[in-house]
Tab-separated table of C-alpha atoms in Angstrom:
chain	number	residue	atom	x	y	z
K	1	MET	CA	-117.521	-15.618	65.300
K	2	LYS	CA	-117.136	-16.292	61.587
K	3	THR	CA	-120.877	-16.355	61.208
K	4	ARG	CA	-121.102	-12.829	62.707
K	5	SER	CA	-118.331	-11.501	60.441
K	6	PHE	CA	-120.061	-13.022	57.407
K	7	ALA	CA	-123.405	-11.527	58.373
K	8	ALA	CA	-121.843	-8.141	58.970
K	9	ALA	CA	-120.075	-8.326	55.530
K	10	CYS	CA	-123.421	-9.226	53.908
K	11	SER	CA	-125.151	-6.288	55.620
K	12	ILE	CA	-122.434	-3.916	54.396
K	13	PHE	CA	-122.741	-5.338	50.869
K	14	VAL	CA	-126.542	-4.977	50.751
K	15	ALA	CA	-126.406	-1.425	52.198
K	16	GLY	CA	-123.760	-0.446	49.620
K	17	GLY	CA	-125.899	-1.947	46.790
K	18	VAL	CA	-129.001	-0.098	47.999
K	19	SER	CA	-127.084	3.174	48.262
K	20	SER	CA	-125.627	2.675	44.738
K	21	LEU	CA	-129.112	2.101	43.330
K	22	LEU	CA	-130.437	5.212	45.061
K	23	LEU	CA	-127.629	7.343	43.736
K	24	PHE	CA	-128.168	5.925	40.210
K	25	TRP	CA	-131.892	6.599	40.465
K	26	GLN	CA	-131.310	10.193	41.734
K	27	PHE	CA	-128.524	11.166	39.372
K	28	GLY	CA	-128.950	8.686	36.533
K	29	GLN	CA	-130.099	9.384	33.051
K	30	ARG	CA	-133.774	9.022	33.772
K	31	PRO	CA	-135.104	12.214	35.428
K	32	GLY	CA	-136.920	11.464	38.668
K	33	PRO	CA	-138.759	13.673	41.041
K	34	LEU	CA	-135.621	14.775	42.885
K	35	SER	CA	-133.652	15.763	39.725
K	36	SER	CA	-136.740	17.634	38.440
K	37	VAL	CA	-136.913	19.662	41.603
K	38	ALA	CA	-133.274	20.455	41.501
K	39	GLY	CA	-133.564	21.578	37.874
K	40	ALA	CA	-136.517	23.821	38.662
K	41	GLN	CA	-134.616	25.368	41.596
K	42	GLU	CA	-131.544	25.948	39.452
K	43	SER	CA	-133.561	27.616	36.673
K	44	SER	CA	-135.371	29.851	39.163
K	45	LYS	CA	-132.038	31.052	40.586
K	46	ASN	CA	-130.920	32.094	37.088
K	47	ALA	CA	-134.173	33.896	36.264
K	48	ALA	CA	-134.062	37.695	36.753
K	49	PRO	CA	-136.828	38.912	39.090
K	50	ASP	CA	-139.613	40.912	37.509
K	51	LEU	CA	-139.600	43.903	39.816
K	52	ALA	CA	-142.622	45.504	38.242
K	53	ALA	CA	-144.622	42.314	38.779
K	54	LEU	CA	-143.419	42.054	42.341
K	55	ARG	CA	-144.447	45.660	43.035
K	56	ALA	CA	-147.816	45.098	41.429
K	57	GLU	CA	-148.378	41.983	43.575
K	58	ILE	CA	-147.407	43.867	46.731
K	59	GLU	CA	-149.914	46.578	45.944
K	60	ARG	CA	-152.597	44.029	45.252
K	61	LEU	CA	-151.952	42.308	48.563
K	62	LYS	CA	-152.271	45.603	50.356
K	63	THR	CA	-155.805	45.852	49.109
K	64	VAL	CA	-156.839	42.458	50.423
K	65	VAL	CA	-155.180	42.196	53.799
K	66	PRO	CA	-157.220	43.268	56.875
K	67	ASP	CA	-156.581	46.771	58.219
K	68	GLN	CA	-155.792	47.680	61.812
K	69	ALA	CA	-159.410	48.542	62.490
K	70	HIS	CA	-160.310	44.934	61.624
K	71	ALA	CA	-157.780	43.593	64.074
K	72	MET	CA	-158.944	45.983	66.809
K	73	GLY	CA	-162.538	44.843	66.177
K	74	ASP	CA	-161.395	41.375	67.040
K	75	VAL	CA	-159.645	42.702	70.090
K	76	ALA	CA	-162.903	44.357	71.253
K	77	ASP	CA	-164.783	41.164	70.793
K	78	HIS	CA	-162.287	39.004	72.703
K	79	PHE	CA	-161.838	41.587	75.470
K	80	THR	CA	-165.617	41.847	75.863
K	81	ASN	CA	-165.986	38.113	76.110
K	82	LEU	CA	-163.122	38.026	78.630
K	83	TRP	CA	-165.195	40.172	80.975
K	84	PHE	CA	-168.094	37.715	80.973
K	85	ALA	CA	-165.801	34.660	81.202
K	86	GLY	CA	-164.056	36.165	84.235
K	87	LYS	CA	-167.251	37.345	85.924
K	88	SER	CA	-168.675	33.758	85.490
K	89	GLU	CA	-165.422	32.470	87.006
K	90	ASN	CA	-165.004	30.332	83.895
K	91	TRP	CA	-161.162	30.560	84.123
K	92	PRO	CA	-160.251	28.311	81.194
K	93	LEU	CA	-162.469	30.423	78.967
K	94	ALA	CA	-161.129	33.578	80.464
K	95	GLU	CA	-157.582	32.455	79.665
K	96	PHE	CA	-158.597	31.641	76.089
K	97	TYR	CA	-160.119	35.138	75.596
K	98	TRP	CA	-157.126	36.874	77.248
K	99	LYS	CA	-154.677	35.017	74.938
K	100	GLU	CA	-156.869	35.892	71.915
K	101	THR	CA	-156.908	39.502	73.060
K	102	LEU	CA	-153.159	39.685	73.265
K	103	SER	CA	-152.707	37.839	70.000
K	104	HIS	CA	-154.885	40.250	68.117
K	105	LEU	CA	-153.370	43.343	69.800
K	106	LYS	CA	-150.005	42.087	68.561
K	107	TRP	CA	-151.479	41.584	65.099
K	108	ALA	CA	-152.822	45.093	65.068
K	109	VAL	CA	-149.402	46.468	66.024
K	110	ARG	CA	-147.773	44.412	63.221
K	111	ILE	CA	-150.221	45.970	60.767
K	112	ILE	CA	-149.325	49.522	61.788
K	113	PRO	CA	-146.372	49.609	64.170
K	114	VAL	CA	-145.978	53.334	64.195
K	115	ARG	CA	-148.732	55.959	64.028
K	116	LYS	CA	-148.422	59.682	63.806
K	117	ASP	CA	-150.378	61.964	66.087
K	118	ASN	CA	-151.961	65.238	64.918
K	119	ALA	CA	-148.669	67.083	65.532
K	120	GLY	CA	-146.765	64.657	63.267
K	121	ARG	CA	-144.971	62.921	66.171
K	122	GLU	CA	-144.362	59.196	65.771
K	123	ILE	CA	-146.129	56.991	68.294
K	124	LYS	CA	-144.608	53.536	68.589
K	125	LEU	CA	-147.533	51.243	69.314
K	126	GLU	CA	-145.291	48.296	70.241
K	127	ASP	CA	-143.842	50.323	73.147
K	128	ILE	CA	-147.304	51.143	74.432
K	129	LEU	CA	-148.352	47.490	74.146
K	130	GLN	CA	-145.279	46.369	76.026
K	131	SER	CA	-145.826	48.803	78.775
K	132	ILE	CA	-149.408	47.562	79.178
K	133	GLU	CA	-148.220	43.918	79.192
K	134	ASN	CA	-145.505	44.599	81.721
K	135	SER	CA	-147.477	46.831	84.133
K	136	ALA	CA	-147.914	45.148	87.512
K	137	THR	CA	-151.589	46.310	87.641
K	138	MET	CA	-152.390	44.841	84.193
K	139	LYS	CA	-151.015	41.273	84.418
K	140	MET	CA	-154.316	39.624	83.522
K	141	GLY	CA	-152.687	36.267	82.803
K	142	ASP	CA	-151.472	36.055	86.376
K	143	VAL	CA	-154.851	37.136	87.742
K	144	ILE	CA	-156.575	34.307	85.699
K	145	GLN	CA	-154.116	31.793	87.042
K	146	LYS	CA	-154.944	32.895	90.663
K	147	GLN	CA	-158.727	32.636	89.830
K	148	ASP	CA	-159.509	35.711	91.978
K	149	PRO	CA	-162.789	37.385	90.779
K	150	ASP	CA	-162.126	40.614	92.783
K	151	THR	CA	-158.653	41.094	91.347
K	152	PHE	CA	-160.010	40.173	87.925
K	153	GLU	CA	-162.458	43.041	87.952
K	154	THR	CA	-159.795	45.538	89.155
K	155	THR	CA	-157.219	44.378	86.559
K	156	TYR	CA	-159.864	44.513	83.775
K	157	ARG	CA	-160.656	48.117	84.691
K	158	TYR	CA	-156.925	49.010	84.694
K	159	LEU	CA	-156.604	47.440	81.227
K	160	LEU	CA	-159.511	49.589	79.973
K	161	GLU	CA	-157.581	52.618	81.168
K	162	GLY	CA	-154.460	51.358	79.395
K	163	CYS	CA	-156.500	50.998	76.226
K	164	PHE	CA	-157.899	54.466	76.505
K	165	SER	CA	-154.412	55.827	77.159
K	166	CYS	CA	-153.288	54.348	73.858
K	167	HIS	CA	-156.272	55.747	71.992
K	168	LYS	CA	-155.490	59.260	73.405
K	169	ALA	CA	-151.813	58.860	72.475
K	170	VAL	CA	-152.735	58.367	68.784
K	171	ASP	CA	-155.304	61.228	68.916
K	172	LYS	CA	-158.370	59.041	69.012
K	173	PRO	CA	-159.789	60.036	72.434
K	174	TYR	CA	-163.342	59.435	71.167
K	175	LEU	CA	-162.667	55.699	71.350
K	176	LYS	CA	-163.624	55.276	75.012
K	177	PRO	CA	-163.734	51.652	76.095
K	178	ARG	CA	-166.023	50.676	78.984
K	179	VAL	CA	-167.017	47.624	80.930
K	180	PRO	CA	-169.286	45.765	78.509
K	181	GLU	CA	-173.024	45.194	79.204
K	182	GLN	CA	-173.402	42.160	77.067
K	183	PRO	CA	-171.116	39.532	75.469
K	184	ALA	CA	-169.802	40.024	71.911
K	185	THR	CA	-171.266	36.729	71.000
K	186	SER	CA	-174.443	34.835	71.982
K	187	ILE	CA	-173.299	31.369	70.858
K	188	ILE	CA	-170.826	30.793	73.703
K	189	ASN	CA	-172.098	29.665	77.106
K	190	PHE	CA	-170.034	31.385	79.837
K	191	ASP	CA	-171.311	29.191	82.670
K	192	PRO	CA	-168.363	26.973	83.719
K	193	GLN	CA	-170.909	24.268	84.938
K	194	ALA	CA	-172.899	24.198	81.716
K	195	THR	CA	-173.313	20.843	80.019
K	196	TRP	CA	-173.299	20.312	76.298
K	197	PRO	CA	-175.442	20.006	74.258
K	198	LYS	CA	-178.004	22.159	75.851
């Protein structure tokens, strides 16, 4: 019993000594990495922001970030490849392209969340995207999970109509999506039985 008490006392003594050394190292007279970071953070809190520089940086960033057309180009590529993945009954690949399509649609909406039509009315693109995602006839994720090629084709065509509805809402009826005739990429093999390398 005494041996255990002695061992416990030694452990507490060692732990206290190590803690004291760490505190001395952190807050002692010699500046270490932690005290340097704390000093830098403190000085940055006291510095007044240069609003003109911030505005200039924001304007510069606006010139280098992709625009909505770029994001929608990616949507077109992924949605095109989704067709060929689904028609090949390559369901893991179809799921990948569907998720990429949604991800890039959401990116496009973040870039420009509200557009104005020719009459000056605001069109909230997020609302349109949510209605497409929530529509019973357009639940492509569910169709892919069921692996039903007939429902896949019907749902894909409904989604094309949803895309066109959005284009018309923002006064771009000339953007008429259709069932694609060839994949957006030639490097991906859509055959689910394909071996690699080929």
